[in-house]
Amino acid sequence: MSLIHRADSLLLVVDIQEKLAPAIHDTERVAANSVRLLQAAAQLQVPSFVSEQYVRGLGPSLPAIRTAAGHARFFEKTHFSCAAEPGIVDLLRASGRQQVILTGTETHVCVLQTALGLREAGFDVYLVADAASSRTPENRQAAIDRLRAAGVGIVTTEMVLFEWLHRAATEEFRTLLPLIK
């Protein structure tokens, strides 16, 4: 795995939804870190996408996600994997970006299946571990272990932010500093 380059990456936030979020372990951190990444992506012109699993049953994305993702492309899905949903791989490919920065819930279901499906489709996938979780820590950890073994990069929110920025002493760095502190 190489460094993350903002000119070659996109952000995909998976299923951080109103009716599922209360059951997710460490949901506040997952949502907050996904919001930070969405805000940074907007400022740095990194294309962002937000999936919502069966909205009628699980509700829409959390309000904080919806607010931060004003620039993002939303799509509803019924497959667990975003990559299995008709047209989504083509939508992501149309961005011209090769690296997928992945956050969301549940790590061992939709996030895992999305990551593996996108790897099969030829993308380089990076799971943001502190912006992804499941109902139980055990399921989250099992998914991270499996994804690491499958060649998915395991990163943190700050790793993504600093790799997108690439250097300090720039106006972009000063602008994004509140998201880091």
GROMACS .gro file of C-alpha atoms in nm:
model
  181
    1MET     CA    1   0.000   0.000   0.000
    2SER     CA    2   0.122   0.345  -0.080
    3LEU     CA    3   0.051   0.682   0.073
    4ILE     CA    4  -0.294   0.826   0.020
    5HIS     CA    5  -0.297   1.105  -0.240
    6ARG     CA    6  -0.593   1.339  -0.243
    7ALA     CA    7  -0.576   1.375  -0.624
    8ASP     CA    8  -0.622   0.999  -0.653
    9SER     CA    9  -0.868   0.932  -0.371
   10LEU     CA   10  -1.237   0.945  -0.298
   11LEU     CA   11  -1.424   0.912   0.029
   12LEU     CA   12  -1.701   0.656   0.077
   13VAL     CA   13  -1.910   0.673   0.396
   14VAL     CA   14  -2.116   0.356   0.441
   15ASP     CA   15  -2.452   0.342   0.619
   16ILE     CA   16  -2.414   0.566   0.924
   17GLN     CA   17  -2.790   0.582   0.966
   18GLU     CA   18  -3.038   0.702   1.229
   19LYS     CA   19  -3.193   0.370   1.329
   20LEU     CA   20  -2.868   0.169   1.321
   21ALA     CA   21  -2.632   0.418   1.487
   22PRO     CA   22  -2.761   0.375   1.847
   23ALA     CA   23  -2.669   0.005   1.835
   24ILE     CA   24  -2.314   0.063   1.709
   25HIS     CA   25  -2.018   0.037   1.947
   26ASP     CA   26  -1.847   0.378   1.978
   27THR     CA   27  -2.095   0.534   1.737
   28GLU     CA   28  -2.015   0.893   1.841
   29ARG     CA   29  -1.649   0.853   1.741
   30VAL     CA   30  -1.738   0.684   1.413
   31ALA     CA   31  -1.978   0.964   1.321
   32ALA     CA   32  -1.746   1.243   1.438
   33ASN     CA   33  -1.447   1.108   1.243
   34SER     CA   34  -1.659   1.052   0.932
   35VAL     CA   35  -1.782   1.412   0.963
   36ARG     CA   36  -1.420   1.535   0.990
   37LEU     CA   37  -1.329   1.344   0.676
   38LEU     CA   38  -1.635   1.472   0.487
   39GLN     CA   39  -1.550   1.830   0.585
   40ALA     CA   40  -1.186   1.790   0.481
   41ALA     CA   41  -1.286   1.623   0.156
   42ALA     CA   42  -1.513   1.917   0.073
   43GLN     CA   43  -1.234   2.167   0.140
   44LEU     CA   44  -0.977   1.969  -0.057
   45GLN     CA   45  -1.206   1.878  -0.348
   46VAL     CA   46  -1.195   1.506  -0.279
   47PRO     CA   47  -1.510   1.345  -0.424
   48SER     CA   48  -1.735   1.201  -0.154
   49PHE     CA   49  -2.007   0.940  -0.162
   50VAL     CA   50  -2.252   0.832   0.108
   51SER     CA   51  -2.444   0.506   0.098
   52GLU     CA   52  -2.766   0.440   0.284
   53GLN     CA   53  -2.886   0.085   0.338
   54TYR     CA   54  -3.262   0.038   0.293
   55VAL     CA   55  -3.363   0.387   0.410
   56ARG     CA   56  -3.725   0.287   0.472
   57GLY     CA   57  -3.612   0.043   0.742
   58LEU     CA   58  -3.294   0.204   0.879
   59GLY     CA   59  -3.373   0.571   0.824
   60PRO     CA   60  -3.149   0.827   0.653
   61SER     CA   61  -2.792   0.910   0.745
   62LEU     CA   62  -2.739   1.080   1.080
   63PRO     CA   63  -2.807   1.455   1.066
   64ALA     CA   64  -2.437   1.536   1.127
   65ILE     CA   65  -2.340   1.317   0.830
   66ARG     CA   66  -2.607   1.473   0.607
   67THR     CA   67  -2.490   1.823   0.702
   68ALA     CA   68  -2.120   1.753   0.650
   69ALA     CA   69  -2.191   1.567   0.325
   70GLY     CA   70  -2.368   1.852   0.151
   71HIS     CA   71  -2.132   1.818  -0.145
   72ALA     CA   72  -2.141   1.437  -0.151
   73ARG     CA   73  -2.329   1.205  -0.381
   74PHE     CA   74  -2.581   0.997  -0.183
   75PHE     CA   75  -2.715   0.662  -0.300
   76GLU     CA   76  -2.947   0.406  -0.152
   77LYS     CA   77  -2.865   0.038  -0.164
   78THR     CA   78  -3.018  -0.295  -0.074
   79HIS     CA   79  -2.705  -0.508  -0.126
   80PHE     CA   80  -2.477  -0.520   0.174
   81SER     CA   81  -2.181  -0.435  -0.052
   82CYS     CA   82  -2.182  -0.100  -0.228
   83ALA     CA   83  -1.979  -0.273  -0.500
   84ALA     CA   84  -2.263  -0.521  -0.562
   85GLU     CA   85  -2.523  -0.245  -0.606
   86PRO     CA   86  -2.589  -0.190  -0.979
   87GLY     CA   87  -2.408   0.114  -1.116
   88ILE     CA   88  -2.206   0.202  -0.806
   89VAL     CA   89  -1.868   0.071  -0.921
   90ASP     CA   90  -1.917   0.265  -1.245
   91LEU     CA   91  -2.013   0.574  -1.045
   92LEU     CA   92  -1.695   0.549  -0.839
   93ARG     CA   93  -1.481   0.479  -1.147
   94ALA     CA   94  -1.625   0.788  -1.316
   95SER     CA   95  -1.455   0.998  -1.048
   96GLY     CA   96  -1.122   0.899  -1.202
   97ARG     CA   97  -0.990   0.811  -0.857
   98GLN     CA   98  -0.818   0.481  -0.767
   99GLN     CA   99  -0.797   0.503  -0.388
  100VAL     CA  100  -1.114   0.455  -0.183
  101ILE     CA  101  -1.112   0.589   0.172
  102LEU     CA  102  -1.380   0.389   0.351
  103THR     CA  103  -1.570   0.462   0.673
  104GLY     CA  104  -1.898   0.344   0.821
  105THR     CA  105  -2.102   0.066   0.972
  106GLU     CA  106  -2.118  -0.220   1.020
  107THR     CA  107  -1.752  -0.305   0.975
  108HIS     CA  108  -1.809  -0.681   0.955
  109VAL     CA  109  -2.103  -0.661   0.710
  110CYS     CA  110  -2.150  -0.370   0.469
  111VAL     CA  111  -1.807  -0.213   0.513
  112LEU     CA  112  -1.623  -0.545   0.479
  113GLN     CA  113  -1.824  -0.659   0.178
  114THR     CA  114  -1.783  -0.317   0.015
  115ALA     CA  115  -1.407  -0.316   0.073
  116LEU     CA  116  -1.360  -0.665  -0.068
  117GLY     CA  117  -1.585  -0.592  -0.364
  118LEU     CA  118  -1.399  -0.271  -0.446
  119ARG     CA  119  -1.065  -0.453  -0.419
  120GLU     CA  120  -1.198  -0.709  -0.668
  121ALA     CA  121  -1.300  -0.421  -0.895
  122GLY     CA  122  -0.940  -0.296  -0.892
  123PHE     CA  123  -0.952  -0.012  -0.638
  124ASP     CA  124  -0.696   0.044  -0.364
  125VAL     CA  125  -0.903   0.045  -0.045
  126TYR     CA  126  -0.817   0.206   0.288
  127LEU     CA  127  -1.037   0.139   0.590
  128VAL     CA  128  -1.041   0.426   0.839
  129ALA     CA  129  -1.041   0.215   1.155
  130ASP     CA  130  -1.141   0.494   1.393
  131ALA     CA  131  -1.435   0.583   1.168
  132ALA     CA  132  -1.577   0.232   1.133
  133SER     CA  133  -1.749   0.002   1.380
  134SER     CA  134  -2.003  -0.272   1.441
  135ARG     CA  135  -2.251  -0.355   1.713
  136THR     CA  136  -1.979  -0.542   1.900
  137PRO     CA  137  -1.605  -0.473   1.927
  138GLU     CA  138  -1.538  -0.840   1.843
  139ASN     CA  139  -1.710  -0.815   1.505
  140ARG     CA  140  -1.531  -0.488   1.432
  141GLN     CA  141  -1.190  -0.638   1.514
  142ALA     CA  142  -1.256  -0.957   1.314
  143ALA     CA  143  -1.343  -0.743   1.012
  144ILE     CA  144  -1.029  -0.530   1.048
  145ASP     CA  145  -0.814  -0.843   1.075
  146ARG     CA  146  -0.977  -0.998   0.768
  147LEU     CA  147  -0.951  -0.678   0.564
  148ARG     CA  148  -0.584  -0.632   0.655
  149ALA     CA  149  -0.514  -0.991   0.543
  150ALA     CA  150  -0.699  -0.919   0.215
  151GLY     CA  151  -0.471  -0.624   0.134
  152VAL     CA  152  -0.690  -0.338   0.254
  153GLY     CA  153  -0.492  -0.057   0.413
  154ILE     CA  154  -0.588   0.009   0.775
  155VAL     CA  155  -0.555   0.380   0.854
  156THR     CA  156  -0.685   0.642   1.097
  157THR     CA  157  -0.866   0.969   1.039
  158GLU     CA  158  -0.552   1.170   1.110
  159MET     CA  159  -0.344   0.955   0.877
  160VAL     CA  160  -0.588   1.036   0.596
  161LEU     CA  161  -0.597   1.408   0.679
  162PHE     CA  162  -0.219   1.443   0.695
  163GLU     CA  163  -0.165   1.237   0.379
  164TRP     CA  164  -0.426   1.446   0.193
  165LEU     CA  165  -0.247   1.762   0.310
  166HIS     CA  166   0.102   1.626   0.234
  167ARG     CA  167   0.275   1.927   0.394
  168ALA     CA  168   0.245   2.189   0.665
  169ALA     CA  169   0.291   2.566   0.630
  170THR     CA  170   0.022   2.595   0.364
  171GLU     CA  171  -0.312   2.772   0.363
  172GLU     CA  172  -0.485   2.434   0.329
  173PHE     CA  173  -0.306   2.308   0.639
  174ARG     CA  174  -0.414   2.616   0.837
  175THR     CA  175  -0.771   2.576   0.712
  176LEU     CA  176  -0.789   2.210   0.813
  177LEU     CA  177  -0.607   2.249   1.144
  178PRO     CA  178  -0.935   2.280   1.343
  179LEU     CA  179  -1.033   1.934   1.216
  180ILE     CA  180  -0.707   1.793   1.350
  181LYS     CA  181  -0.696   1.964   1.691
   0.00000   0.00000   0.00000
